């Protein structure tokens, strides 16, 4: 499909083109202001999804010093995500754009179309420290929109050419397109690849993550990366009480991960922050109403599962991790890596995945 087949909903300032009508979304100028917005478009291949193309002022986001995240820099070329995972922790970030954390998060996707160019300029500066940059910490860089915008090749190239190690966390099988490029980058800087695969029941996966590739397709992507020499981490997150925490489900999951060639597994119980909590409960009421009272009790006082549940899950899953030899250097419910543990040259010795905490820092400013 070509861009001239798209329906332009908003256009570059001063172009005189049409404006958004009948979409149910706020006009682009109200969302972003005239400075950043290029246009808002819809395409036949993405039913009910609007892409808001913006010009970002910066590509690198510095994680606040007080954050427990094990990295200092992130890049998020997209805001919102067509994966539409009902549990996604990043949903609340859409509220900073005066969009809701439910359908708007799934269907109003912000695309920072100049990210590779802006990043290239930023990492070329003499003061750039060449610290590891994490990709996929907020919304997925390999969601379906990446197939149209192809921002990741330029991002990977900019980081690699300027000696910057990187980690990629994704649910997107589009990662396979860039595996040769990532393998070349890995010759010069450290590149870590992690695939998020939480659900190993096809029917459940399609309803809880309706916009994602199948579990089988993601496992095939793990295999493709492993065949190129990557030590792939699989994020078995979130583990959902009474939905994906049975011995049968967990054993099936870890066996499949091992057969796909992954090197380690990181797991974690479901956490439901405001924004995600409401959307997940709506899904639960539709699909599994019998579990709703239990979940309301479990998450009544905290966004996180209780210590008792996490301890129970640990006792259940850790023997399976050992059984399938999928233990990293510090696998536990919420693994941590100290910042600065990797040399700036990328010659790291730790086996621990760098994208350890899935709670993003506040991102109140888009540009």
mmCIF file of C-alpha atoms in Angstrom:
data_model
loop_
_atom_site.group_PDB
_atom_site.id
_atom_site.type_symbol
_atom_site.label_atom_id
_atom_site.label_comp_id
_atom_site.label_asym_id
_atom_site.label_seq_id
_atom_site.Cartn_x
_atom_site.Cartn_y
_atom_site.Cartn_z
ATOM 1 C CA UNK A 1 0.000 0.000 0.000
ATOM 2 C CA UNK A 2 1.253 3.511 -0.824
ATOM 3 C CA UNK A 3 0.807 6.662 1.171
ATOM 4 C CA UNK A 4 -1.324 8.143 -1.614
ATOM 5 C CA UNK A 5 -3.932 5.518 -0.790
ATOM 6 C CA UNK A 6 -4.255 6.822 2.739
ATOM 7 C CA UNK A 7 -6.962 9.061 4.014
ATOM 8 C CA UNK A 8 -5.314 12.220 5.306
ATOM 9 C CA UNK A 9 -7.058 13.464 8.419
ATOM 10 C CA UNK A 10 -4.729 16.309 9.163
ATOM 11 C CA UNK A 11 -1.867 17.815 7.256
ATOM 12 C CA UNK A 12 1.272 19.760 7.743
ATOM 13 C CA UNK A 13 0.740 23.285 8.979
ATOM 14 C CA UNK A 14 -0.083 25.645 6.172
ATOM 15 C CA UNK A 15 -0.812 22.941 3.635
ATOM 16 C CA UNK A 16 -4.479 23.801 3.356
ATOM 17 C CA UNK A 17 -5.427 20.124 3.306
ATOM 18 C CA UNK A 18 -8.489 18.679 4.974
ATOM 19 C CA UNK A 19 -8.987 18.249 8.684
ATOM 20 C CA UNK A 20 -10.064 15.296 10.756
ATOM 21 C CA UNK A 21 -13.771 14.599 10.713
ATOM 22 C CA UNK A 22 -16.013 11.914 12.094
ATOM 23 C CA UNK A 23 -13.273 9.940 13.877
ATOM 24 C CA UNK A 24 -14.269 10.493 17.487
ATOM 25 C CA UNK A 25 -10.764 11.746 18.301
ATOM 26 C CA UNK A 26 -9.685 15.209 19.299
ATOM 27 C CA UNK A 27 -8.474 17.397 16.424
ATOM 28 C CA UNK A 28 -4.703 17.050 15.988
ATOM 29 C CA UNK A 29 -4.029 20.686 16.873
ATOM 30 C CA UNK A 30 -5.671 20.138 20.230
ATOM 31 C CA UNK A 31 -3.608 17.019 20.818
ATOM 32 C CA UNK A 32 -0.139 18.162 19.936
ATOM 33 C CA UNK A 33 -0.070 21.750 18.815
ATOM 34 C CA UNK A 34 0.822 22.954 15.344
ATOM 35 C CA UNK A 35 4.599 22.767 15.864
ATOM 36 C CA UNK A 36 4.970 19.021 16.223
ATOM 37 C CA UNK A 37 2.204 17.557 14.136
ATOM 38 C CA UNK A 38 2.863 16.729 10.488
ATOM 39 C CA UNK A 39 -0.421 15.009 9.735
ATOM 40 C CA UNK A 40 -2.860 12.370 10.975
ATOM 41 C CA UNK A 41 -3.612 9.484 8.638
ATOM 42 C CA UNK A 42 -5.585 6.279 8.355
ATOM 43 C CA UNK A 43 -4.741 3.357 6.126
ATOM 44 C CA UNK A 44 -6.916 0.511 4.834
ATOM 45 C CA UNK A 45 -4.555 -2.034 6.365
ATOM 46 C CA UNK A 46 -5.075 -0.682 9.886
ATOM 47 C CA UNK A 47 -8.809 -0.655 10.537
ATOM 48 C CA UNK A 48 -9.876 1.955 13.101
ATOM 49 C CA UNK A 49 -6.271 3.043 13.791
ATOM 50 C CA UNK A 50 -5.167 6.651 13.326
ATOM 51 C CA UNK A 51 -1.479 7.457 13.027
ATOM 52 C CA UNK A 52 -0.463 10.924 14.201
ATOM 53 C CA UNK A 53 2.871 11.719 12.573
ATOM 54 C CA UNK A 54 4.913 14.155 14.641
ATOM 55 C CA UNK A 55 8.354 15.704 14.549
ATOM 56 C CA UNK A 56 10.155 14.997 17.797
ATOM 57 C CA UNK A 57 12.634 17.459 19.269
ATOM 58 C CA UNK A 58 14.629 14.652 20.889
ATOM 59 C CA UNK A 59 14.898 10.884 20.572
ATOM 60 C CA UNK A 60 16.760 9.931 23.740
ATOM 61 C CA UNK A 61 14.774 9.909 26.977
ATOM 62 C CA UNK A 62 16.759 10.040 30.200
ATOM 63 C CA UNK A 63 15.330 7.893 32.971
ATOM 64 C CA UNK A 64 15.031 9.816 36.260
ATOM 65 C CA UNK A 65 17.877 9.093 38.658
ATOM 66 C CA UNK A 66 15.426 7.950 41.329
ATOM 67 C CA UNK A 67 13.992 5.243 39.066
ATOM 68 C CA UNK A 68 14.757 1.602 39.824
ATOM 69 C CA UNK A 69 15.154 0.899 36.117
ATOM 70 C CA UNK A 70 18.465 -0.759 35.252
ATOM 71 C CA UNK A 71 19.243 1.595 32.389
ATOM 72 C CA UNK A 72 19.590 5.331 31.969
ATOM 73 C CA UNK A 73 18.369 5.958 28.423
ATOM 74 C CA UNK A 74 15.387 4.840 26.386
ATOM 75 C CA UNK A 75 13.974 5.528 22.936
ATOM 76 C CA UNK A 76 10.258 5.288 22.181
ATOM 77 C CA UNK A 77 9.561 5.998 18.502
ATOM 78 C CA UNK A 78 5.858 5.230 19.029
ATOM 79 C CA UNK A 79 3.278 6.206 21.643
ATOM 80 C CA UNK A 80 0.225 3.989 21.906
ATOM 81 C CA UNK A 81 0.262 0.459 20.536
ATOM 82 C CA UNK A 82 -1.877 -1.575 18.169
ATOM 83 C CA UNK A 83 -0.966 -4.757 20.056
ATOM 84 C CA UNK A 84 -3.933 -3.775 22.278
ATOM 85 C CA UNK A 85 -2.793 -5.910 25.228
ATOM 86 C CA UNK A 86 -5.472 -5.433 27.859
ATOM 87 C CA UNK A 87 -2.948 -5.503 30.716
ATOM 88 C CA UNK A 88 -0.408 -3.054 29.222
ATOM 89 C CA UNK A 89 1.220 -0.969 31.948
ATOM 90 C CA UNK A 90 1.896 1.930 29.553
ATOM 91 C CA UNK A 91 -1.766 2.753 28.950
ATOM 92 C CA UNK A 92 -1.817 5.606 31.447
ATOM 93 C CA UNK A 93 0.846 7.516 29.464
ATOM 94 C CA UNK A 94 -1.776 8.321 26.816
ATOM 95 C CA UNK A 95 -3.550 10.496 29.345
ATOM 96 C CA UNK A 96 -0.693 12.985 29.099
ATOM 97 C CA UNK A 97 -1.887 13.590 25.536
ATOM 98 C CA UNK A 98 -5.527 14.098 26.547
ATOM 99 C CA UNK A 99 -6.308 10.657 25.140
ATOM 100 C CA UNK A 100 -7.871 7.823 27.105
ATOM 101 C CA UNK A 101 -5.983 4.745 28.244
ATOM 102 C CA UNK A 102 -8.450 2.326 26.660
ATOM 103 C CA UNK A 103 -9.431 2.431 22.987
ATOM 104 C CA UNK A 104 -7.370 5.557 22.283
ATOM 105 C CA UNK A 105 -4.203 3.782 23.427
ATOM 106 C CA UNK A 106 -4.938 0.963 20.963
ATOM 107 C CA UNK A 107 -6.144 3.133 18.070
ATOM 108 C CA UNK A 108 -4.472 6.565 18.330
ATOM 109 C CA UNK A 109 -0.802 5.856 17.700
ATOM 110 C CA UNK A 110 1.746 8.663 17.740
ATOM 111 C CA UNK A 111 4.651 8.147 15.336
ATOM 112 C CA UNK A 112 7.815 10.199 15.786
ATOM 113 C CA UNK A 113 8.728 10.072 12.134
ATOM 114 C CA UNK A 114 12.086 11.847 12.451
ATOM 115 C CA UNK A 115 13.444 9.709 15.291
ATOM 116 C CA UNK A 116 16.406 8.227 13.344
ATOM 117 C CA UNK A 117 17.602 11.642 12.146
ATOM 118 C CA UNK A 118 17.236 13.277 15.559
ATOM 119 C CA UNK A 119 18.953 10.344 17.264
ATOM 120 C CA UNK A 120 21.858 10.433 14.818
ATOM 121 C CA UNK A 121 22.501 14.056 15.732
ATOM 122 C CA UNK A 122 22.230 13.361 19.467
ATOM 123 C CA UNK A 123 24.633 10.420 19.611
ATOM 124 C CA UNK A 124 27.134 12.217 17.377
ATOM 125 C CA UNK A 125 27.700 14.878 20.021
ATOM 126 C CA UNK A 126 31.058 14.654 21.828
ATOM 127 C CA UNK A 127 29.319 14.660 25.204
ATOM 128 C CA UNK A 128 27.305 11.500 24.444
ATOM 129 C CA UNK A 129 28.329 8.905 27.039
ATOM 130 C CA UNK A 130 27.594 5.758 24.984
ATOM 131 C CA UNK A 131 25.561 4.237 27.803
ATOM 132 C CA UNK A 132 23.191 1.432 26.950
ATOM 133 C CA UNK A 133 19.905 2.487 25.346
ATOM 134 C CA UNK A 134 16.789 0.393 25.958
ATOM 135 C CA UNK A 135 14.145 0.006 23.259
ATOM 136 C CA UNK A 136 10.693 -1.367 24.029
ATOM 137 C CA UNK A 137 10.384 -0.154 27.598
ATOM 138 C CA UNK A 138 7.146 1.759 27.050
ATOM 139 C CA UNK A 139 5.450 0.778 23.800
ATOM 140 C CA UNK A 140 6.629 -1.794 21.310
ATOM 141 C CA UNK A 141 9.096 -0.550 18.654
ATOM 142 C CA UNK A 142 8.097 -3.493 16.447
ATOM 143 C CA UNK A 143 4.354 -3.046 16.591
ATOM 144 C CA UNK A 144 2.631 -3.289 13.208
ATOM 145 C CA UNK A 145 3.144 0.414 12.411
ATOM 146 C CA UNK A 146 6.883 -0.237 12.128
ATOM 147 C CA UNK A 147 6.180 -2.178 8.957
ATOM 148 C CA UNK A 148 5.090 1.098 7.358
ATOM 149 C CA UNK A 149 7.415 3.612 8.976
ATOM 150 C CA UNK A 150 10.647 1.562 9.228
ATOM 151 C CA UNK A 151 12.134 3.677 11.992
ATOM 152 C CA UNK A 152 14.107 0.923 13.709
ATOM 153 C CA UNK A 153 16.793 0.331 11.039
ATOM 154 C CA UNK A 154 17.852 3.968 11.292
ATOM 155 C CA UNK A 155 17.776 3.828 15.096
ATOM 156 C CA UNK A 156 19.874 0.661 15.224
ATOM 157 C CA UNK A 157 22.368 2.070 12.729
ATOM 158 C CA UNK A 158 22.742 5.376 14.583
ATOM 159 C CA UNK A 159 23.423 3.637 17.889
ATOM 160 C CA UNK A 160 25.834 1.086 16.456
ATOM 161 C CA UNK A 161 27.816 3.595 14.402
ATOM 162 C CA UNK A 162 28.340 5.691 17.510
ATOM 163 C CA UNK A 163 29.444 2.891 19.812
ATOM 164 C CA UNK A 164 26.238 2.642 21.813
ATOM 165 C CA UNK A 165 25.052 -0.723 23.189
ATOM 166 C CA UNK A 166 21.340 -1.429 23.016
ATOM 167 C CA UNK A 167 18.636 -3.769 24.239
ATOM 168 C CA UNK A 168 15.412 -4.577 22.397
ATOM 169 C CA UNK A 169 12.261 -5.915 24.040
ATOM 170 C CA UNK A 170 9.350 -6.734 21.747
ATOM 171 C CA UNK A 171 6.329 -8.898 21.008
ATOM 172 C CA UNK A 172 6.648 -8.122 17.322
ATOM 173 C CA UNK A 173 7.792 -10.711 14.800
ATOM 174 C CA UNK A 174 8.795 -7.820 12.544
ATOM 175 C CA UNK A 175 12.025 -8.020 14.536
ATOM 176 C CA UNK A 176 13.060 -10.724 12.060
ATOM 177 C CA UNK A 177 13.381 -8.096 9.332
ATOM 178 C CA UNK A 178 16.163 -6.409 11.307
ATOM 179 C CA UNK A 179 17.959 -9.450 12.712
ATOM 180 C CA UNK A 180 20.738 -9.290 10.087
ATOM 181 C CA UNK A 181 21.254 -5.608 10.900
ATOM 182 C CA UNK A 182 21.263 -6.320 14.646
ATOM 183 C CA UNK A 183 23.770 -9.122 14.107
ATOM 184 C CA UNK A 184 26.092 -6.729 12.284
ATOM 185 C CA UNK A 185 25.644 -4.153 15.044
ATOM 186 C CA UNK A 186 26.502 -6.836 17.606
ATOM 187 C CA UNK A 187 29.951 -7.127 16.060
ATOM 188 C CA UNK A 188 30.729 -3.610 17.292
ATOM 189 C CA UNK A 189 28.471 -3.034 20.312
ATOM 190 C CA UNK A 190 26.576 -5.251 22.705
ATOM 191 C CA UNK A 191 23.035 -6.011 21.536
ATOM 192 C CA UNK A 192 20.521 -7.774 23.747
ATOM 193 C CA UNK A 193 17.276 -9.200 22.403
ATOM 194 C CA UNK A 194 14.265 -10.087 24.521
ATOM 195 C CA UNK A 195 10.922 -11.426 23.325
ATOM 196 C CA UNK A 196 7.803 -11.011 25.447
ATOM 197 C CA UNK A 197 5.649 -14.170 25.340
ATOM 198 C CA UNK A 198 3.225 -14.414 28.234
ATOM 199 C CA UNK A 199 0.377 -16.640 27.042
ATOM 200 C CA UNK A 200 0.678 -20.190 25.678
ATOM 201 C CA UNK A 201 -3.010 -20.844 25.149
ATOM 202 C CA UNK A 202 -4.026 -19.729 21.660
ATOM 203 C CA UNK A 203 -7.626 -18.810 22.474
ATOM 204 C CA UNK A 204 -6.655 -16.805 25.554
ATOM 205 C CA UNK A 205 -3.774 -15.135 23.748
ATOM 206 C CA UNK A 206 -6.015 -13.867 20.972
ATOM 207 C CA UNK A 207 -8.468 -12.264 23.380
ATOM 208 C CA UNK A 208 -6.004 -10.777 25.878
ATOM 209 C CA UNK A 209 -3.488 -9.601 23.231
ATOM 210 C CA UNK A 210 -5.675 -9.223 20.136
ATOM 211 C CA UNK A 211 -3.206 -7.230 18.040
ATOM 212 C CA UNK A 212 -0.100 -9.314 18.666
ATOM 213 C CA UNK A 213 1.511 -12.050 16.582
ATOM 214 C CA UNK A 214 0.713 -15.578 17.709
ATOM 215 C CA UNK A 215 2.763 -17.323 20.352
ATOM 216 C CA UNK A 216 3.999 -19.753 17.695
ATOM 217 C CA UNK A 217 5.215 -16.895 15.491
ATOM 218 C CA UNK A 218 7.025 -15.250 18.383
ATOM 219 C CA UNK A 219 8.723 -18.505 19.346
ATOM 220 C CA UNK A 220 9.868 -18.840 15.727
ATOM 221 C CA UNK A 221 11.368 -15.357 16.012
ATOM 222 C CA UNK A 222 13.235 -16.425 19.150
ATOM 223 C CA UNK A 223 14.636 -19.342 17.161
ATOM 224 C CA UNK A 224 15.680 -17.067 14.299
ATOM 225 C CA UNK A 225 17.548 -14.764 16.692
ATOM 226 C CA UNK A 226 19.164 -17.675 18.519
ATOM 227 C CA UNK A 227 20.331 -19.112 15.198
ATOM 228 C CA UNK A 228 22.234 -15.873 14.624
ATOM 229 C CA UNK A 229 24.043 -16.288 17.924
ATOM 230 C CA UNK A 230 21.930 -14.103 20.209
ATOM 231 C CA UNK A 231 21.316 -15.211 23.780
ATOM 232 C CA UNK A 232 17.613 -14.445 23.724
ATOM 233 C CA UNK A 233 15.676 -13.725 26.892
ATOM 234 C CA UNK A 234 11.974 -14.531 26.996
ATOM 235 C CA UNK A 235 9.818 -12.390 29.261
ATOM 236 C CA UNK A 236 7.109 -14.625 30.707
ATOM 237 C CA UNK A 237 5.241 -11.561 31.873
ATOM 238 C CA UNK A 238 2.653 -11.058 33.100
ATOM 239 C CA UNK A 239 1.681 -14.296 34.759
ATOM 240 C CA UNK A 240 -2.053 -13.852 35.365
ATOM 241 C CA UNK A 241 -3.626 -15.500 38.424
ATOM 242 C CA UNK A 242 -6.011 -18.352 37.587
ATOM 243 C CA UNK A 243 -5.426 -17.747 33.873
ATOM 244 C CA UNK A 244 -1.793 -18.577 33.133
ATOM 245 C CA UNK A 245 -0.354 -19.765 36.450
ATOM 246 C CA UNK A 246 -1.335 -23.456 36.355
ATOM 247 C CA UNK A 247 1.448 -26.031 36.395
ATOM 248 C CA UNK A 248 0.301 -27.233 32.985
ATOM 249 C CA UNK A 249 0.475 -23.770 31.436
ATOM 250 C CA UNK A 250 3.827 -22.910 32.993
ATOM 251 C CA UNK A 251 5.395 -26.236 32.013
ATOM 252 C CA UNK A 252 4.076 -25.888 28.461
ATOM 253 C CA UNK A 253 5.476 -22.370 28.305
ATOM 254 C CA UNK A 254 8.965 -23.185 29.539
ATOM 255 C CA UNK A 255 9.247 -26.282 27.390
ATOM 256 C CA UNK A 256 8.303 -24.268 24.307
ATOM 257 C CA UNK A 257 10.733 -21.488 25.197
ATOM 258 C CA UNK A 258 13.559 -23.967 25.634
ATOM 259 C CA UNK A 259 12.762 -25.704 22.346
ATOM 260 C CA UNK A 260 12.815 -22.310 20.611
ATOM 261 C CA UNK A 261 16.434 -21.830 21.654
ATOM 262 C CA UNK A 262 16.062 -19.105 24.286
ATOM 263 C CA UNK A 263 18.843 -18.768 26.846
ATOM 264 C CA UNK A 264 16.836 -17.567 29.823
ATOM 265 C CA UNK A 265 13.412 -16.666 31.127
ATOM 266 C CA UNK A 266 12.359 -13.728 33.241
ATOM 267 C CA UNK A 267 8.926 -13.929 34.810
ATOM 268 C CA UNK A 268 6.650 -11.654 36.798
ATOM 269 C CA UNK A 269 3.142 -11.595 38.186
ATOM 270 C CA UNK A 270 0.543 -9.284 36.676
ATOM 271 C CA UNK A 271 0.570 -5.730 37.969
ATOM 272 C CA UNK A 272 -2.264 -3.327 37.254
ATOM 273 C CA UNK A 273 -1.567 0.369 37.439
ATOM 274 C CA UNK A 274 -4.292 2.974 37.016
ATOM 275 C CA UNK A 275 -5.349 3.034 33.388
ATOM 276 C CA UNK A 276 -4.434 -0.596 32.837
ATOM 277 C CA UNK A 277 -6.468 -1.699 35.856
ATOM 278 C CA UNK A 278 -9.774 -0.329 34.580
ATOM 279 C CA UNK A 279 -9.256 -1.661 31.054
ATOM 280 C CA UNK A 280 -8.209 -5.101 32.304
ATOM 281 C CA UNK A 281 -11.201 -5.324 34.638
ATOM 282 C CA UNK A 282 -13.541 -4.484 31.749
ATOM 283 C CA UNK A 283 -11.988 -7.316 29.734
ATOM 284 C CA UNK A 284 -12.227 -9.651 32.716
ATOM 285 C CA UNK A 285 -15.890 -8.847 33.205
ATOM 286 C CA UNK A 286 -16.566 -9.746 29.552
ATOM 287 C CA UNK A 287 -14.390 -12.822 29.249
ATOM 288 C CA UNK A 288 -14.010 -14.269 32.759
ATOM 289 C CA UNK A 289 -16.600 -12.678 35.071
ATOM 290 C CA UNK A 290 -16.148 -15.474 37.599
ATOM 291 C CA UNK A 291 -12.633 -14.181 38.307
ATOM 292 C CA UNK A 292 -13.508 -10.505 38.692
ATOM 293 C CA UNK A 293 -14.222 -10.613 42.472
ATOM 294 C CA UNK A 294 -10.937 -12.403 43.077
ATOM 295 C CA UNK A 295 -8.965 -9.838 41.085
ATOM 296 C CA UNK A 296 -10.707 -6.921 42.768
ATOM 297 C CA UNK A 297 -9.672 -8.309 46.138
ATOM 298 C CA UNK A 298 -6.143 -9.112 45.013
ATOM 299 C CA UNK A 299 -5.490 -5.639 43.587
ATOM 300 C CA UNK A 300 -7.637 -3.609 45.968
ATOM 301 C CA UNK A 301 -4.745 -1.995 47.825
ATOM 302 C CA UNK A 302 -1.843 -2.218 45.419
ATOM 303 C CA UNK A 303 -1.001 -2.295 41.741
ATOM 304 C CA UNK A 304 1.099 -5.373 42.432
ATOM 305 C CA UNK A 305 0.168 -8.912 43.325
ATOM 306 C CA UNK A 306 0.580 -9.707 47.009
ATOM 307 C CA UNK A 307 3.878 -10.926 48.408
ATOM 308 C CA UNK A 308 2.131 -14.168 49.272
ATOM 309 C CA UNK A 309 1.053 -14.746 45.682
ATOM 310 C CA UNK A 310 4.469 -13.883 44.321
ATOM 311 C CA UNK A 311 6.112 -16.257 46.785
ATOM 312 C CA UNK A 312 3.648 -18.972 45.743
ATOM 313 C CA UNK A 313 4.410 -18.315 42.077
ATOM 314 C CA UNK A 314 8.134 -18.425 42.766
ATOM 315 C CA UNK A 315 7.858 -21.826 44.412
ATOM 316 C CA UNK A 316 5.862 -23.057 41.438
ATOM 317 C CA UNK A 317 7.920 -21.713 38.536
ATOM 318 C CA UNK A 318 11.512 -21.782 39.748
ATOM 319 C CA UNK A 319 11.832 -25.583 39.686
ATOM 320 C CA UNK A 320 10.571 -25.499 36.099
ATOM 321 C CA UNK A 321 13.117 -22.828 35.155
ATOM 322 C CA UNK A 322 15.833 -25.088 36.542
ATOM 323 C CA UNK A 323 14.316 -28.141 34.850
ATOM 324 C CA UNK A 324 14.617 -26.487 31.453
ATOM 325 C CA UNK A 325 17.931 -24.741 32.232
ATOM 326 C CA UNK A 326 16.554 -21.271 31.593
ATOM 327 C CA UNK A 327 17.964 -19.447 34.575
ATOM 328 C CA UNK A 328 19.934 -16.262 34.099
ATOM 329 C CA UNK A 329 22.329 -14.913 36.661
ATOM 330 C CA UNK A 330 19.612 -13.471 38.873
ATOM 331 C CA UNK A 331 16.153 -14.602 37.810
ATOM 332 C CA UNK A 332 13.477 -13.707 40.277
ATOM 333 C CA UNK A 333 10.086 -12.035 40.197
ATOM 334 C CA UNK A 334 11.425 -8.551 39.459
ATOM 335 C CA UNK A 335 15.122 -8.878 38.548
ATOM 336 C CA UNK A 336 17.332 -5.848 38.811
ATOM 337 C CA UNK A 337 20.542 -4.771 37.156
ATOM 338 C CA UNK A 338 22.672 -1.979 38.551
ATOM 339 C CA UNK A 339 23.066 0.990 36.286
ATOM 340 C CA UNK A 340 26.471 1.380 34.832
ATOM 341 C CA UNK A 341 27.211 -2.321 35.092
ATOM 342 C CA UNK A 342 28.005 -2.447 31.389
ATOM 343 C CA UNK A 343 31.169 -0.969 29.990
ATOM 344 C CA UNK A 344 30.609 1.857 27.579
ATOM 345 C CA UNK A 345 32.325 -0.231 24.941
ATOM 346 C CA UNK A 346 29.553 -2.780 25.244
ATOM 347 C CA UNK A 347 31.874 -5.562 26.428
ATOM 348 C CA UNK A 348 29.520 -6.741 29.156
ATOM 349 C CA UNK A 349 29.816 -9.962 31.104
ATOM 350 C CA UNK A 350 26.454 -10.018 32.846
ATOM 351 C CA UNK A 351 23.829 -12.494 31.666
ATOM 352 C CA UNK A 352 21.061 -10.468 33.225
ATOM 353 C CA UNK A 353 18.513 -8.857 30.894
ATOM 354 C CA UNK A 354 18.686 -5.101 31.010
ATOM 355 C CA UNK A 355 15.004 -4.511 30.421
ATOM 356 C CA UNK A 356 14.104 -5.768 33.852
ATOM 357 C CA UNK A 357 11.398 -3.513 35.205
ATOM 358 C CA UNK A 358 8.368 -2.979 33.004
ATOM 359 C CA UNK A 359 7.121 0.116 34.773
ATOM 360 C CA UNK A 360 8.008 3.133 32.630
ATOM 361 C CA UNK A 361 8.992 6.500 34.043
ATOM 362 C CA UNK A 362 6.525 9.345 33.608
ATOM 363 C CA UNK A 363 6.587 10.827 30.111
ATOM 364 C CA UNK A 364 4.419 13.875 30.381
ATOM 365 C CA UNK A 365 6.011 15.644 27.421
ATOM 366 C CA UNK A 366 5.706 14.231 23.941
ATOM 367 C CA UNK A 367 8.377 16.310 22.207
#
